[in-house]
Short mmCIF file of C-alpha atoms and ligand atoms in Angstrom, two decimals:
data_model
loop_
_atom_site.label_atom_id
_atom_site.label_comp_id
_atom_site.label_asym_id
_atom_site.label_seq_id
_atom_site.Cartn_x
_atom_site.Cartn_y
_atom_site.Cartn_z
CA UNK C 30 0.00 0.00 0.00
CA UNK C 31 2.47 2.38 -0.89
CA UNK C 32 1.25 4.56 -4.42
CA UNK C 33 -1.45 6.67 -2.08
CA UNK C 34 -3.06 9.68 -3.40
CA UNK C 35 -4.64 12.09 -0.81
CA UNK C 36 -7.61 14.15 -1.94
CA UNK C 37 -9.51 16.58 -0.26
CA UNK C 38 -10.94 20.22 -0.26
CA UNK C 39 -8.35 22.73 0.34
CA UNK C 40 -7.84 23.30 3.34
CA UNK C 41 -8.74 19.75 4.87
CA UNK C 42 -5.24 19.45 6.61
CA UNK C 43 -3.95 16.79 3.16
CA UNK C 44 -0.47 18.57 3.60
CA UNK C 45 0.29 18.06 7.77
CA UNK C 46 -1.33 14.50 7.20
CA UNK C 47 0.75 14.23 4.27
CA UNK C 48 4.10 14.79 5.95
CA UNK C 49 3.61 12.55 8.94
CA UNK C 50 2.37 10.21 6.48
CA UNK C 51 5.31 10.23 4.57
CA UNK C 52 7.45 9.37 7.68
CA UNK C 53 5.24 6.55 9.07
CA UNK C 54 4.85 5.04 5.61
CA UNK C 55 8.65 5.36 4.37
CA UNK C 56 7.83 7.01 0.97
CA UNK C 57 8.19 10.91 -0.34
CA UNK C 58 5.70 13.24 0.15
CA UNK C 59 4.75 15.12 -3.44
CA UNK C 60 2.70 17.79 -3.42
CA UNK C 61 2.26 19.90 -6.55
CA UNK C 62 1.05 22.47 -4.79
CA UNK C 63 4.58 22.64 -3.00
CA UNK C 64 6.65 22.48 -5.56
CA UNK C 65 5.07 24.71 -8.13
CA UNK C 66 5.67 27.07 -4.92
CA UNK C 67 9.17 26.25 -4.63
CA UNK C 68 9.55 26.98 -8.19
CA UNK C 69 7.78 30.19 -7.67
CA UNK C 70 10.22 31.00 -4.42
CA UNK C 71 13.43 30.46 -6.88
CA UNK C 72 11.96 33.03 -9.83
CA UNK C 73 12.77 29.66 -12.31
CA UNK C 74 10.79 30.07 -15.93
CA UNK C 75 7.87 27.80 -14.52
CA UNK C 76 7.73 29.23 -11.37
CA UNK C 77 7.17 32.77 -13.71
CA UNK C 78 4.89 30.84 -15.74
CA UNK C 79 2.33 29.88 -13.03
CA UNK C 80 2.61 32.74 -9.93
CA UNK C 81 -0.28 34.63 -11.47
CA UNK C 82 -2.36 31.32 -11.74
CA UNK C 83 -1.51 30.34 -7.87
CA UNK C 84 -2.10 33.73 -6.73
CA UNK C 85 -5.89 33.41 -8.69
CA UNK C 86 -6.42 30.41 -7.43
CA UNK C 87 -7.27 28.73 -11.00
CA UNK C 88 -5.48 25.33 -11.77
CA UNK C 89 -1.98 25.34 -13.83
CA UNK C 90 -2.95 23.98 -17.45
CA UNK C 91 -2.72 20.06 -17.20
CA UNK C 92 0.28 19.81 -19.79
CA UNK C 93 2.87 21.60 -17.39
CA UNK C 94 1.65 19.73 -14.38
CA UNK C 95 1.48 16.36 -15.68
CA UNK C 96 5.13 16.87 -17.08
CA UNK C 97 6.12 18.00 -13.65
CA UNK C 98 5.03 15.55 -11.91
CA UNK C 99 6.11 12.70 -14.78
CA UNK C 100 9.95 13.76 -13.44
CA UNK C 101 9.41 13.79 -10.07
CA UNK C 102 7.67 10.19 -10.14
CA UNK C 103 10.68 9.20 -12.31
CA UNK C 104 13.42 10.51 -9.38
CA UNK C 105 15.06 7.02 -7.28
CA UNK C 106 13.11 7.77 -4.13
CA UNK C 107 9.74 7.81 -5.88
CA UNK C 108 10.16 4.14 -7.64
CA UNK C 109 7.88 2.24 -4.61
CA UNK C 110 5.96 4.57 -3.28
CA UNK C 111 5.04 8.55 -2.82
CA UNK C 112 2.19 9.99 -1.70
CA UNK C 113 0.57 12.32 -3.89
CA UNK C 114 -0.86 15.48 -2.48
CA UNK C 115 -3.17 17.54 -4.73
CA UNK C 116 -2.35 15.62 -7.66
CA UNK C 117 -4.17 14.05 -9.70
CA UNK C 118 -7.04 17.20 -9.21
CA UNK C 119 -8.69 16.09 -12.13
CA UNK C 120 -10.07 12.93 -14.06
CA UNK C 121 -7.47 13.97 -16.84
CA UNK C 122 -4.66 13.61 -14.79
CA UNK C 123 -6.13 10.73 -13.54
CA UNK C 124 -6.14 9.42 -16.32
CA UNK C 125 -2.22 10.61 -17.42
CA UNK C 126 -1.28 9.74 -13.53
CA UNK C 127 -2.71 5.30 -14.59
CA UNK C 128 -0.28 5.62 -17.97
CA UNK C 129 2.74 7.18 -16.13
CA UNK C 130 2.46 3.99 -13.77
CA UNK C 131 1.85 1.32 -16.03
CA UNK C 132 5.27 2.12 -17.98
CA UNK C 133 6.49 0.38 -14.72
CA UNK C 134 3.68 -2.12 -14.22
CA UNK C 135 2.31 -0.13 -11.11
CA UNK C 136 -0.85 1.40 -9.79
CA UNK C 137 -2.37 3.46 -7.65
CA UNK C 138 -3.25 1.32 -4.24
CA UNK C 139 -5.20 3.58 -2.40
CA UNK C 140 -6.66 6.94 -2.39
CA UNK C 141 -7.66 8.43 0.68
CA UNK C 142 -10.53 10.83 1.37
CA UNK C 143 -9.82 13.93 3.80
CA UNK C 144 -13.83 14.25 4.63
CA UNK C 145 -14.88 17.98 6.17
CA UNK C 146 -17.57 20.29 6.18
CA UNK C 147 -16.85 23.38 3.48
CA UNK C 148 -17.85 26.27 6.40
CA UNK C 149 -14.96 23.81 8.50
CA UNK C 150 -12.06 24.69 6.05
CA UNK C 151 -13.20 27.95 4.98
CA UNK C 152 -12.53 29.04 8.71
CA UNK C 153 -9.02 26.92 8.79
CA UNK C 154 -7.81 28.89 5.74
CA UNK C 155 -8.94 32.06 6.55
CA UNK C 156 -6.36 31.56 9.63
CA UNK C 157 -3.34 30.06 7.79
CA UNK C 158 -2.82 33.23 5.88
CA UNK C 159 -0.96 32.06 3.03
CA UNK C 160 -0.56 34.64 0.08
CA UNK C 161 -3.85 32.29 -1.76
CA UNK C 162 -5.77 32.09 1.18
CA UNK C 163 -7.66 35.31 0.86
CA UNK C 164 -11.70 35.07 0.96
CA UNK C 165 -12.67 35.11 -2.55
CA UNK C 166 -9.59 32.65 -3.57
CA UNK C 167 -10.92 30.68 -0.70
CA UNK C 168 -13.89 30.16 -2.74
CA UNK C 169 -13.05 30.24 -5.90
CA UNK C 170 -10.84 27.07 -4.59
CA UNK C 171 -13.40 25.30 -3.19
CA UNK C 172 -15.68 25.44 -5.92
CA UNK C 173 -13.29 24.09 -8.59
CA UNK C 174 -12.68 21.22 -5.86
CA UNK C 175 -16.00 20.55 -6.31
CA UNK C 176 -16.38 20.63 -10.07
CA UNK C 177 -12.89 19.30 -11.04
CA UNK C 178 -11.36 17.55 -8.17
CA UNK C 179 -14.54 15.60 -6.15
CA UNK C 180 -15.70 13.00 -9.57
CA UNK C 181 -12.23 11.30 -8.34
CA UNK C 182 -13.75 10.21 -5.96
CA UNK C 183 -16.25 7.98 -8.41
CA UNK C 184 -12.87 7.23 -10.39
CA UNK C 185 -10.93 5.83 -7.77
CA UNK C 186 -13.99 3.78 -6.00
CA UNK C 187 -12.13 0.48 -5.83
CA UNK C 188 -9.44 1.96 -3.76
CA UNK C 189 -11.18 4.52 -1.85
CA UNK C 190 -10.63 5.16 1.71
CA UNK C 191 -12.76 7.76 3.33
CA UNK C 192 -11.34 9.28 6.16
CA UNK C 193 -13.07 11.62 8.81
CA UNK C 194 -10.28 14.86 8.47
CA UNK C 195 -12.24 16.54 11.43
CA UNK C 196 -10.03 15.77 15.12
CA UNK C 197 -6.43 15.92 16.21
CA UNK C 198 -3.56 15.75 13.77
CA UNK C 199 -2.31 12.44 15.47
CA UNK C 200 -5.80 10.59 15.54
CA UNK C 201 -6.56 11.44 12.13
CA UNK C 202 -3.07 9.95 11.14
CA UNK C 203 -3.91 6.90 12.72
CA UNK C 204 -7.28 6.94 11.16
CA UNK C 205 -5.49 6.74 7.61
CA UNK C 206 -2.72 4.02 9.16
CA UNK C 207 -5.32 1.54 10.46
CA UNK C 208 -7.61 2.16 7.24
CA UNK C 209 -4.59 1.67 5.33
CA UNK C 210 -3.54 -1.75 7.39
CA UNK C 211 -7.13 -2.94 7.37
CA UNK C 212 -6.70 -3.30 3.20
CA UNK C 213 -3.56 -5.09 3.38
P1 AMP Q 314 -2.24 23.29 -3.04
O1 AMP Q 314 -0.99 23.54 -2.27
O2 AMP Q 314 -2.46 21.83 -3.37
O3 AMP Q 314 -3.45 23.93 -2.42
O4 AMP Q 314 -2.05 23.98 -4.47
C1 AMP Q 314 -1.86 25.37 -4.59
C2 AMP Q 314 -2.11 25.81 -6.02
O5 AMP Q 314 -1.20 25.15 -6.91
C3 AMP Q 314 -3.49 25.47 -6.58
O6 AMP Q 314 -4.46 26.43 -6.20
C4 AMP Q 314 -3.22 25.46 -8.08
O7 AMP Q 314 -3.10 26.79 -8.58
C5 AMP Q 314 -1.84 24.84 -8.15
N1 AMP Q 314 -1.90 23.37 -8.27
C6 AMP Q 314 -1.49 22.45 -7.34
N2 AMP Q 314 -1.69 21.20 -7.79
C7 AMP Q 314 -2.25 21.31 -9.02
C8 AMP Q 314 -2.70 20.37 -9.98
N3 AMP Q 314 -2.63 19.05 -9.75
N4 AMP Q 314 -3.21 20.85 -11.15
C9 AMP Q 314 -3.28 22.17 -11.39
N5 AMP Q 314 -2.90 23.12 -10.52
C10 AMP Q 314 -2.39 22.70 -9.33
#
């Protein structure tokens, strides 16, 4: 159970789960999110390419993500496992995600649903503060969740795991370990 994809609105707490995740589970923690930011942070050509998109809250164009993501999946620490965090956030990339892995022979093994109440992660964002997390980018967010991101969730029904993302950072954590042990 190592290829796991996290999805969840924004906001649902994907990227602390993520990282203790990644510890727990032995694999790397990729999050597109993350490292179009990083490429943002270091002024690089794609990072120039996609601040004004971030900053809107709109999704990068599907061609420059997939390809970023393509090399990071083809890195050494990636080859048994990663979690994916906010990728794929659409059924196309779903659907480019399933041909990356089946170069190698490999799949996706579980996906795991961050549950929560919209009003619920409205409120957390509004109190992170990052540079996207103003009201109407908020929103604009959550509703291409909805329209974009949420039919994965029909997509990936074989290997769905919902998970309640409301509680303690640690509980939840061992929510998604003993959901993931329980389909071993
Ligand atoms: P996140 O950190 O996952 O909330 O992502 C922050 C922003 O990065 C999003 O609002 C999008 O602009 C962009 N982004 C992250 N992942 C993707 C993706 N898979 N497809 C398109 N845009 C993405």
């Amino acid at each position: 159970m190592t290829r796991v994809v996290l999805v969840g609105p924004p906001g649902a707490g994907k990227g602390t789960q993520a990282t203790a995740l990644s510890q727990k589970l032995g694999v790397p923690h990729i999050s597109t999110g993350d490292l179009f930011r990083a490429h943002i942070a270091n002024n690089t050509e794609l990072g120039q390419q996609v601040k004004a998109i971030l900053d809107s809250g709109g999704l990068v164009s599907d061609d420059v993500t997939n390809q970023m993501v393509r090399e990071r999946l083809a890195e050494e620490d990636a080859r048994d496992g990663f979690l994916l965090d906010g990728f794929p956030r659409n059924v196309g990339q779903a659907d480019v995600l399933g041909s990356i892995l089946a170069e190698s022979d490999a799949k996706i093994d579980a996906v795991i649903e961050f549950r929560v109440e919209e009003d619920v992660v409205v409120e957390r964002l509004l109190a992170r503060g990052r540079a996207d997390d103003n009201e109407d980018v908020i929103r604009h967010r959550q509703r291409l969740y909805r329209s974009e991101t949420a039919p994965l969730l029909d997509y990936y029904a074989d290997v769905l795991i919902t998970v309640d993302a409301v509680g303690e950072v640690e509980e939840i954590t061992s929510r998604v370990l003993d959901s993931l042990r329980a389909r071993t």
